[in-house]
Amino acid sequence: MAGSDKTQAEVVSPVSDQAMGAVPVATVADTEAALASAARGLREWRSASGFARADALHKIADELTRRAEEAKRMISLETGKPVAQAEREWTLAIDQFRWFAEEARRIYGRIIESRVPGGRFEVSREPVGIVGAFTAWNFPAALLARKVAPALAAGCSVVVRPSSQTPGVAMVMVDCMRANLPKGTVNLVVGPTATTYAPIMADKAVRKVSLTGSTRVGQQMIRDAADTVKKVSMELGGNAPLIVYDDADLELALNVSVPTKFANAGQVCVTPDRFFIHDSLHDQFVDSFVKRAKALKLGDGLDPSTQMGPLINAARFREIDAIVADAVKAGATLVTGGGRAPDLNSGHFFEPTVLTDVTDDMKVFDQENFGPIAAITRFTEEEEALSRANASDMGLSAYAFTRSPGRARRTVSALKAGMVGINSFALAASEAPFGGTNHSGMGREGGTEGINDYLDTKLAQIVF
């Protein structure tokens, strides 16, 4: 299978660094054909009732469930993440379609009393139109579902452009959708920016774009969207703080923070990067955290015993290596890790890494590391921890551990983030709004809020 000019691109395993296969690369003409297909699909899909759309999304969820074994293997192959994590991701993707199937039935308007005699205002909600969905490689199924499920529920058609590093997962998902939707409702293109992104952004018929990616890419998308005044929503980078107060349940904090930090080899936007540990607990926290990090089993994600897989590619490996070296040069203490995992000479396996004596101006603290690095510092006062935690342009997620309800409330109020976890990292759920503030993006995915960006509001004044 290839694009119209027969070009294909290899998909490389992060475990072996060897090609696993090839996928078609879209030309500009292919992307334009996908956009034309989406325009045709939109005409039929937008006229379907909310109940019909709900039924279709439930059927998609059924098909996704049927193909779960195939899908979790594909996720693990393309990303390197342990298969248990891949399975959880696929389950989350299915849940998005279930949730938004029901939201499709609840797209309500309202009536407003008019000042005009015999008149009334009617407010209705309509699908925004064609949607461009741009997804990242770290959660290739869940991120796609978060965009496509609400778009379909709202009555929009979609052109999906996944990361070129994880196209197989998107192909499986789109295949599950197409069998249950009018032709042209969902379309898929894979390829470089010039042949995929550029035509989508230039097409004035595309009325909304959604991105999960870096802040730099998001800033460029905002600029590009301005030319045709598209709606934009985006989940961008994070640099999440984790505060462990002196009254925290230390065992709970350790039990959940170690697997969370090193899930997907740390390549998670909402993972904690900056660890603020109260001085009274710091040494005990570090000792236990390091022991648990060292005990993690690295390896091929398809091995059920694997707890952490590789980084996605050689470039990411080099970037993580440079971040650690920069921190050590600046005075941080490397407690464990810091390089290639022993006995794993192929692929991109980087050891779980813990740095202490980290200062706020170090790159490892100042910027999102997006890797298996826990950068740990001390604090003594609550206000100090909150002030330092907020000293970032990012605002996606933030976390704290405390036994005090009052301190918990103060922390939630003070932290600059779209999402805050107290004694928990469980923020991603289909029923809850997911997203950030500041340089971490705009808009929300999930929850009753998740469908709003895919709808236009229409007002009618009707007088008889």
Steps between C-alpha positions, in 0.01 A plus 500: 500500500637843408403860432415623153871526413567154655725645772526307824669570831652251739369467855789430737482300823623692807593163651727373222554817294411287198228558242176315576328584174398786277196725466370716217612863495237749389573752230338843490250356253419215741435742785283717277305187403452419869370853559258469208386165641444662840287770338279235342480301822407810696190563291353166602635467853399844626138427410493177705312527829681496830347159568629363169846637570492345848415160354788528253751591770391208714553270199848646456570427867379143446740458206788651695427250777500211255843598371656576839765226486623614161495863608692468826772308317522774236524771767781314675686432174489861384558680832697239694277538805419191709203310367307548825525877451400458136193305607398775745541758227277308258239463773508877557453554125195273496359685799526830313267367230257366760495832685454719195239267356285605791604865471371495141150453642543803730588787266241740632379842390291744703223756474550861615215740559507779240428868559331512162120448531409155372865400466745264658868416469595143410855384567616187319830313468634385165809305391789734426586314177812316387752436778874448465626270777875494563625243751832417667680166519508448877131404531404425139161348581376706793595834346328417173185386680489818709476705182303283262231374741371849597530621141284213377255544786458864402431408135837602354709314245869452571837482330743320731871567475686277751869503581704330230665295776174327600279477188398139550290572808314777315439264208340242729280763665387662178426158354271432798320830440450488125288188507248677722488848343391657171775499239737794542412575861847399626812529285865421571819649356856421605801700389720804543386850589519632145263239356256446789500779758536787254201412277276438802590834658461686170154360420233748605244216514685362804336694781669350803837343577604309810860425591687300758865594469775733609447861595717607207279315251188635672623858466556447129157341459334801664676728252404280205139468616462877506514521119167317466371581851475138610403397850794347683532278805825352615668302771864605499801443721507462875754536778297372790601572859451241774492633856541256788409690818629412846163346592480278190441127505851419381428140411205601284706770329773248416260225395341715232773746402761244387278311251345827384833672440646212300185397309566512126865573589393839633369608161172630639400867500329479839769301678670670797834651400582735791496331841472737797552291814471647850835510673380271780412224250754566225769243584253224577305574183812499282636175647178310448428658161845399374463140623166469320633660183797261492265204538301581187548245224584652162446316176282429200146620566359175363660313792227492770763541773634827357424809711671765288576506131733712285492861394332549164810565289871585496435875497300476823774287655762762415283779639447320833870420520583868445250616764658273761852607406402866519348453846807321636727767354287766669539331840222243527575162656437193285368244749410226255471443126617762258580293194427199286348209686751217553455188286270685258733608225242519223210742494470813713494382860590771751527411868249637752690805624488692826671837552520684832643837605317643201449875483211678334715657227634169367369388162372174652273708726429798281386301195293189441741206482249252350701201610581270794655773719380582851655835597474544878544807719423596861267757653405605852191726480167448322507843335852436375398172335195653333693801374776286353250255352329788319824640360442346158334609178334158489173421670376157400499299822626523858496267799530506878490254788358608835272366773352844569169588326569869555846481347359299211246774426763774526727308265231441239414870509860620482647274231496633143390195307203374305497183709608435859533164673498475878632164622432367151627514142175368348396797285426339164140377477241536227253665739747769613630807310868455408719798408728777612555873530772746401754344261349155554210571269133586477169318482402177671475137394256273683209573730195698405742778405672286237236536231473879520793579269336296223175698505394843379226687684222647285250760618166555330246776580160368398199734496144412406 
